[in-house]
PDB file of C-alpha atoms and ligand atoms in Angstrom:
ATOM      1  CA  UNK A   1      14.259  30.296 -40.277  1.00 60.00           C
ATOM      2  CA  UNK A   2      14.020  26.723 -39.206  1.00 89.00           C
ATOM      3  CA  UNK A   3      13.290  24.986 -35.986  1.00 94.00           C
ATOM      4  CA  UNK A   4      15.245  21.787 -35.481  1.00 96.00           C
ATOM      5  CA  UNK A   5      14.708  18.490 -33.723  1.00 97.00           C
ATOM      6  CA  UNK A   6      16.894  18.528 -30.591  1.00 98.00           C
ATOM      7  CA  UNK A   7      19.049  15.507 -29.899  1.00 98.00           C
ATOM      8  CA  UNK A   8      18.056  13.351 -26.973  1.00 98.00           C
ATOM      9  CA  UNK A   9      20.343  13.818 -23.954  1.00 97.00           C
ATOM     10  CA  UNK A  10      20.626   9.982 -23.684  1.00 98.00           C
ATOM     11  CA  UNK A  11      20.447   6.907 -25.933  1.00 98.00           C
ATOM     12  CA  UNK A  12      17.145   5.644 -27.309  1.00 98.00           C
ATOM     13  CA  UNK A  13      17.283   2.558 -25.096  1.00 98.00           C
ATOM     14  CA  UNK A  14      18.361   4.449 -21.973  1.00 98.00           C
ATOM     15  CA  UNK A  15      14.922   4.818 -20.377  1.00 98.00           C
ATOM     16  CA  UNK A  16      13.979   1.146 -20.707  1.00 98.00           C
ATOM     17  CA  UNK A  17      12.201  -0.651 -19.199  1.00 97.00           C
ATOM     18  CA  UNK A  18      10.057   2.358 -18.189  1.00 98.00           C
ATOM     19  CA  UNK A  19       9.934   3.477 -21.841  1.00 98.00           C
ATOM     20  CA  UNK A  20      11.195   1.101 -24.523  1.00 98.00           C
ATOM     21  CA  UNK A  21      13.730   1.905 -27.230  1.00 98.00           C
ATOM     22  CA  UNK A  22      11.018   1.351 -29.849  1.00 98.00           C
ATOM     23  CA  UNK A  23       8.754   3.987 -28.346  1.00 98.00           C
ATOM     24  CA  UNK A  24      11.594   6.450 -27.850  1.00 98.00           C
ATOM     25  CA  UNK A  25      12.719   6.121 -31.482  1.00 98.00           C
ATOM     26  CA  UNK A  26       9.221   6.543 -32.899  1.00 98.00           C
ATOM     27  CA  UNK A  27       8.316   9.285 -30.488  1.00 98.00           C
ATOM     28  CA  UNK A  28      11.454  11.325 -31.169  1.00 98.00           C
ATOM     29  CA  UNK A  29      12.257  10.539 -34.814  1.00 98.00           C
ATOM     30  CA  UNK A  30       8.701  10.380 -36.173  1.00 98.00           C
ATOM     31  CA  UNK A  31       6.288  12.228 -33.896  1.00 98.00           C
ATOM     32  CA  UNK A  32       8.517  15.035 -32.669  1.00 98.00           C
ATOM     33  CA  UNK A  33      10.174  15.381 -36.089  1.00 98.00           C
ATOM     34  CA  UNK A  34       6.742  15.736 -37.696  1.00 98.00           C
ATOM     35  CA  UNK A  35       5.828  18.597 -35.337  1.00 98.00           C
ATOM     36  CA  UNK A  36       9.079  20.353 -36.228  1.00 97.00           C
ATOM     37  CA  UNK A  37       8.562  19.856 -39.975  1.00 96.00           C
ATOM     38  CA  UNK A  38       4.952  21.029 -39.913  1.00 96.00           C
ATOM     39  CA  UNK A  39       5.838  24.043 -37.755  1.00 96.00           C
ATOM     40  CA  UNK A  40       8.521  25.033 -40.257  1.00 94.00           C
ATOM     41  CA  UNK A  41       6.105  24.505 -43.133  1.00 94.00           C
ATOM     42  CA  UNK A  42       3.451  26.675 -41.482  1.00 93.00           C
ATOM     43  CA  UNK A  43       5.922  29.500 -40.886  1.00 92.00           C
ATOM     44  CA  UNK A  44       7.754  29.081 -44.192  1.00 89.00           C
ATOM     45  CA  UNK A  45       6.749  32.378 -45.668  1.00 74.00           C
ATOM     46  CA  UNK A  46       7.311  34.522 -42.624  1.00 76.00           C
ATOM     47  CA  UNK A  47      11.043  34.381 -43.132  1.00 66.00           C
ATOM     48  CA  UNK A  48      12.124  35.453 -39.682  1.00 64.00           C
ATOM     49  CA  UNK A  49      13.178  33.477 -36.696  1.00 65.00           C
ATOM     50  CA  UNK A  50      11.355  33.839 -33.415  1.00 84.00           C
ATOM     51  CA  UNK A  51      11.894  32.352 -30.016  1.00 91.00           C
ATOM     52  CA  UNK A  52       9.446  29.462 -29.709  1.00 95.00           C
ATOM     53  CA  UNK A  53       8.264  30.450 -26.236  1.00 96.00           C
ATOM     54  CA  UNK A  54       7.479  33.974 -27.473  1.00 95.00           C
ATOM     55  CA  UNK A  55       5.763  32.589 -30.545  1.00 95.00           C
ATOM     56  CA  UNK A  56       3.475  30.352 -28.474  1.00 97.00           C
ATOM     57  CA  UNK A  57       2.754  33.200 -26.082  1.00 96.00           C
ATOM     58  CA  UNK A  58       1.491  35.408 -28.897  1.00 95.00           C
ATOM     59  CA  UNK A  59      -0.494  33.073 -31.145  1.00 95.00           C
ATOM     60  CA  UNK A  60      -3.287  35.609 -31.506  1.00 95.00           C
ATOM     61  CA  UNK A  61      -0.932  37.825 -33.496  1.00 93.00           C
ATOM     62  CA  UNK A  62      -0.484  35.189 -36.191  1.00 93.00           C
ATOM     63  CA  UNK A  63      -2.524  35.178 -39.386  1.00 92.00           C
ATOM     64  CA  UNK A  64      -5.597  33.046 -38.937  1.00 94.00           C
ATOM     65  CA  UNK A  65      -4.691  30.586 -41.699  1.00 93.00           C
ATOM     66  CA  UNK A  66      -1.565  29.355 -39.882  1.00 94.00           C
ATOM     67  CA  UNK A  67      -2.558  29.967 -36.267  1.00 95.00           C
ATOM     68  CA  UNK A  68      -3.939  26.500 -35.506  1.00 97.00           C
ATOM     69  CA  UNK A  69      -1.046  24.728 -37.191  1.00 96.00           C
ATOM     70  CA  UNK A  70       1.511  26.773 -35.249  1.00 95.00           C
ATOM     71  CA  UNK A  71      -0.446  26.091 -32.055  1.00 97.00           C
ATOM     72  CA  UNK A  72      -0.500  22.318 -32.638  1.00 98.00           C
ATOM     73  CA  UNK A  73       2.962  21.844 -34.101  1.00 97.00           C
ATOM     74  CA  UNK A  74       4.781  24.592 -32.218  1.00 97.00           C
ATOM     75  CA  UNK A  75       3.225  23.255 -29.037  1.00 98.00           C
ATOM     76  CA  UNK A  76       4.275  19.747 -30.034  1.00 98.00           C
ATOM     77  CA  UNK A  77       7.846  20.908 -30.603  1.00 98.00           C
ATOM     78  CA  UNK A  78       8.018  22.858 -27.336  1.00 98.00           C
ATOM     79  CA  UNK A  79       6.351  20.190 -25.204  1.00 98.00           C
ATOM     80  CA  UNK A  80       8.468  17.311 -26.464  1.00 98.00           C
ATOM     81  CA  UNK A  81      11.688  19.343 -26.179  1.00 98.00           C
ATOM     82  CA  UNK A  82      10.842  19.844 -22.498  1.00 98.00           C
ATOM     83  CA  UNK A  83       9.743  16.223 -22.032  1.00 98.00           C
ATOM     84  CA  UNK A  84      13.088  14.730 -23.176  1.00 98.00           C
ATOM     85  CA  UNK A  85      14.981  16.993 -20.780  1.00 98.00           C
ATOM     86  CA  UNK A  86      12.968  16.137 -17.681  1.00 98.00           C
ATOM     87  CA  UNK A  87      13.695  12.431 -18.032  1.00 98.00           C
ATOM     88  CA  UNK A  88      16.957  10.603 -17.391  1.00 98.00           C
ATOM     89  CA  UNK A  89      18.173   7.014 -17.066  1.00 98.00           C
ATOM     90  CA  UNK A  90      19.485   8.032 -13.638  1.00 97.00           C
ATOM     91  CA  UNK A  91      16.178   9.656 -12.687  1.00 97.00           C
ATOM     92  CA  UNK A  92      13.520   8.687 -10.214  1.00 98.00           C
ATOM     93  CA  UNK A  93      13.434   9.107  -6.472  1.00 97.00           C
ATOM     94  CA  UNK A  94      12.337  12.428  -5.044  1.00 98.00           C
ATOM     95  CA  UNK A  95      13.221  16.070  -5.492  1.00 98.00           C
ATOM     96  CA  UNK A  96      15.255  17.877  -2.874  1.00 97.00           C
ATOM     97  CA  UNK A  97      15.872  21.451  -1.824  1.00 96.00           C
ATOM     98  CA  UNK A  98      13.411  24.256  -2.483  1.00 97.00           C
ATOM     99  CA  UNK A  99      11.288  22.262  -4.909  1.00 98.00           C
ATOM    100  CA  UNK A 100      10.799  19.515  -2.332  1.00 98.00           C
ATOM    101  CA  UNK A 101       9.888  22.127   0.275  1.00 98.00           C
ATOM    102  CA  UNK A 102       7.346  23.767  -2.016  1.00 98.00           C
ATOM    103  CA  UNK A 103       5.687  20.428  -2.832  1.00 98.00           C
ATOM    104  CA  UNK A 104       5.612  19.445   0.832  1.00 98.00           C
ATOM    105  CA  UNK A 105       4.070  22.745   1.769  1.00 98.00           C
ATOM    106  CA  UNK A 106       1.411  22.560  -0.936  1.00 98.00           C
ATOM    107  CA  UNK A 107       0.583  18.836  -0.847  1.00 98.00           C
ATOM    108  CA  UNK A 108       1.679  17.719   2.599  1.00 98.00           C
ATOM    109  CA  UNK A 109       4.111  15.157   1.214  1.00 98.00           C
ATOM    110  CA  UNK A 110       5.791  14.089  -2.002  1.00 98.00           C
ATOM    111  CA  UNK A 111       3.609  10.971  -2.089  1.00 98.00           C
ATOM    112  CA  UNK A 112       0.477  13.055  -1.881  1.00 98.00           C
ATOM    113  CA  UNK A 113       1.709  15.263  -4.739  1.00 98.00           C
ATOM    114  CA  UNK A 114       2.364  12.161  -6.878  1.00 98.00           C
ATOM    115  CA  UNK A 115      -1.088  10.826  -6.042  1.00 98.00           C
ATOM    116  CA  UNK A 116      -2.761  14.020  -7.218  1.00 98.00           C
ATOM    117  CA  UNK A 117      -0.582  14.252 -10.329  1.00 98.00           C
ATOM    118  CA  UNK A 118      -1.442  10.636 -11.190  1.00 98.00           C
ATOM    119  CA  UNK A 119      -5.143  11.300 -10.726  1.00 98.00           C
ATOM    120  CA  UNK A 120      -5.019  14.209 -13.184  1.00 98.00           C
ATOM    121  CA  UNK A 121      -2.916  12.208 -15.635  1.00 98.00           C
ATOM    122  CA  UNK A 122      -5.238   9.201 -15.496  1.00 97.00           C
ATOM    123  CA  UNK A 123      -8.321  11.359 -15.685  1.00 96.00           C
ATOM    124  CA  UNK A 124      -7.283  13.475 -18.663  1.00 97.00           C
ATOM    125  CA  UNK A 125      -9.624  12.523 -21.479  1.00 96.00           C
ATOM    126  CA  UNK A 126      -8.028  11.808 -24.825  1.00 95.00           C
ATOM    127  CA  UNK A 127      -4.617  13.230 -25.733  1.00 97.00           C
ATOM    128  CA  UNK A 128      -2.781  15.850 -23.761  1.00 98.00           C
ATOM    129  CA  UNK A 129      -0.221  16.811 -21.155  1.00 98.00           C
ATOM    130  CA  UNK A 130       0.016  17.082 -17.390  1.00 98.00           C
ATOM    131  CA  UNK A 131       2.228  19.806 -15.961  1.00 98.00           C
ATOM    132  CA  UNK A 132       3.814  20.843 -12.723  1.00 98.00           C
ATOM    133  CA  UNK A 133       3.735  24.625 -12.700  1.00 98.00           C
ATOM    134  CA  UNK A 134       6.313  26.760 -10.839  1.00 97.00           C
ATOM    135  CA  UNK A 135       3.725  27.614  -8.158  1.00 97.00           C
ATOM    136  CA  UNK A 136       3.057  23.922  -7.543  1.00 97.00           C
ATOM    137  CA  UNK A 137      -0.226  23.740  -9.431  1.00 98.00           C
ATOM    138  CA  UNK A 138      -0.854  20.543 -11.378  1.00 98.00           C
ATOM    139  CA  UNK A 139      -2.246  21.707 -14.712  1.00 98.00           C
ATOM    140  CA  UNK A 140      -3.444  19.833 -17.778  1.00 98.00           C
ATOM    141  CA  UNK A 141      -3.591  20.771 -21.441  1.00 98.00           C
ATOM    142  CA  UNK A 142      -5.477  19.091 -24.286  1.00 98.00           C
ATOM    143  CA  UNK A 143      -3.694  18.102 -27.515  1.00 98.00           C
ATOM    144  CA  UNK A 144      -0.310  19.872 -27.805  1.00 98.00           C
ATOM    145  CA  UNK A 145      -1.397  22.952 -25.905  1.00 98.00           C
ATOM    146  CA  UNK A 146       0.778  24.404 -23.171  1.00 98.00           C
ATOM    147  CA  UNK A 147       0.024  26.882 -20.344  1.00 98.00           C
ATOM    148  CA  UNK A 148       2.242  29.514 -22.002  1.00 98.00           C
ATOM    149  CA  UNK A 149      -0.419  29.777 -24.716  1.00 98.00           C
ATOM    150  CA  UNK A 150      -2.695  31.198 -22.019  1.00 96.00           C
ATOM    151  CA  UNK A 151      -0.069  33.649 -20.842  1.00 96.00           C
ATOM    152  CA  UNK A 152       1.036  31.455 -17.950  1.00 97.00           C
ATOM    153  CA  UNK A 153       4.524  30.356 -16.912  1.00 96.00           C
ATOM    154  CA  UNK A 154       6.606  27.646 -18.508  1.00 97.00           C
ATOM    155  CA  UNK A 155       5.949  24.379 -16.644  1.00 98.00           C
ATOM    156  CA  UNK A 156       8.879  22.856 -14.745  1.00 98.00           C
ATOM    157  CA  UNK A 157       7.806  19.261 -15.452  1.00 98.00           C
ATOM    158  CA  UNK A 158       5.549  17.716 -18.063  1.00 98.00           C
ATOM    159  CA  UNK A 159       4.126  14.283 -18.800  1.00 98.00           C
ATOM    160  CA  UNK A 160       2.955  13.285 -22.263  1.00 98.00           C
ATOM    161  CA  UNK A 161      -0.189  11.156 -21.954  1.00 98.00           C
ATOM    162  CA  UNK A 162      -0.863  10.801 -25.675  1.00 98.00           C
ATOM    163  CA  UNK A 163      -1.306   7.119 -26.540  1.00 96.00           C
ATOM    164  CA  UNK A 164       1.729   7.323 -28.840  1.00 97.00           C
ATOM    165  CA  UNK A 165       3.805   7.847 -25.690  1.00 97.00           C
ATOM    166  CA  UNK A 166       2.897   4.500 -24.140  1.00 97.00           C
ATOM    167  CA  UNK A 167       0.659   2.271 -26.245  1.00 96.00           C
ATOM    168  CA  UNK A 168       3.385  -0.033 -27.616  1.00 96.00           C
ATOM    169  CA  UNK A 169       4.611  -0.796 -24.095  1.00 96.00           C
ATOM    170  CA  UNK A 170       1.475  -0.522 -21.998  1.00 96.00           C
ATOM    171  CA  UNK A 171      -1.398  -0.905 -24.471  1.00 95.00           C
ATOM    172  CA  UNK A 172      -4.398   0.912 -23.014  1.00 94.00           C
ATOM    173  CA  UNK A 173      -3.136   0.894 -19.410  1.00 96.00           C
ATOM    174  CA  UNK A 174      -2.108   4.509 -18.992  1.00 96.00           C
ATOM    175  CA  UNK A 175      -1.804   4.134 -15.217  1.00 97.00           C
ATOM    176  CA  UNK A 176       1.073   1.631 -15.545  1.00 97.00           C
ATOM    177  CA  UNK A 177       2.928   3.995 -17.877  1.00 98.00           C
ATOM    178  CA  UNK A 178       2.495   6.874 -15.439  1.00 98.00           C
ATOM    179  CA  UNK A 179       3.764   4.797 -12.544  1.00 98.00           C
ATOM    180  CA  UNK A 180       6.828   3.667 -14.508  1.00 98.00           C
ATOM    181  CA  UNK A 181       7.481   7.218 -15.717  1.00 98.00           C
ATOM    182  CA  UNK A 182       8.207   8.430 -12.175  1.00 98.00           C
ATOM    183  CA  UNK A 183      11.270   6.144 -12.177  1.00 98.00           C
ATOM    184  CA  UNK A 184      12.859   8.200 -14.963  1.00 98.00           C
ATOM    185  CA  UNK A 185      11.914  11.733 -13.877  1.00 98.00           C
ATOM    186  CA  UNK A 186      15.059  13.840 -13.868  1.00 98.00           C
ATOM    187  CA  UNK A 187      14.563  15.725 -10.606  1.00 98.00           C
ATOM    188  CA  UNK A 188      17.842  17.612 -10.791  1.00 97.00           C
ATOM    189  CA  UNK A 189      16.714  19.116 -14.107  1.00 98.00           C
ATOM    190  CA  UNK A 190      13.246  19.900 -12.703  1.00 98.00           C
ATOM    191  CA  UNK A 191      14.910  21.547  -9.675  1.00 98.00           C
ATOM    192  CA  UNK A 192      17.117  23.579 -12.018  1.00 98.00           C
ATOM    193  CA  UNK A 193      14.051  24.769 -13.938  1.00 98.00           C
ATOM    194  CA  UNK A 194      12.209  25.546 -10.712  1.00 98.00           C
ATOM    195  CA  UNK A 195      15.132  27.577  -9.384  1.00 96.00           C
ATOM    196  CA  UNK A 196      15.244  29.559 -12.633  1.00 95.00           C
ATOM    197  CA  UNK A 197      11.617  30.716 -12.324  1.00 90.00           C
TER     198      UNK A 197
HETATM  199 MN1  LIG B 201       4.250  12.799 -27.674  1.00 88.41          MN
END
């Protein structure tokens, strides 16, 4: 069995200037590829394919000697696969429909939701992810963890706040990266994921 690096649904330079071509190439071809390779290496001897979401939801059933590697690299593969899909060169703006209604109900307004998401993203210490969960909760995970590892739902939106995601463009200023990222969020894809939950 082998997991594979998914192709980006747009060109490497398509998200610039929010995210440069250089970052996108490194992030996809080096970082994401490394998670895929190490995940495959960790699972090499198991010999059978398993749905990644199921695998991450049942880490405790794995042998102890590969559990952490599958957690880190399987999480890295899952999280980045989601991340590429929820961005688009024609993204930005605001969600509509039921997702917009849910966010308005929970946060009062879209702007207030963004404010709270930004605060969590800026405040997350070290490397990790910020998620919008199907119930509207803004969750965070350290490293390459994901809420599904705790038996929770698949997030509908995720933001990578590892330094490798922004340092070449924004140096240490994570807040500028986060602000620019909203201009490439693919709301129609997030709405599709929300509707499917
Ligand atoms: Mn990353």
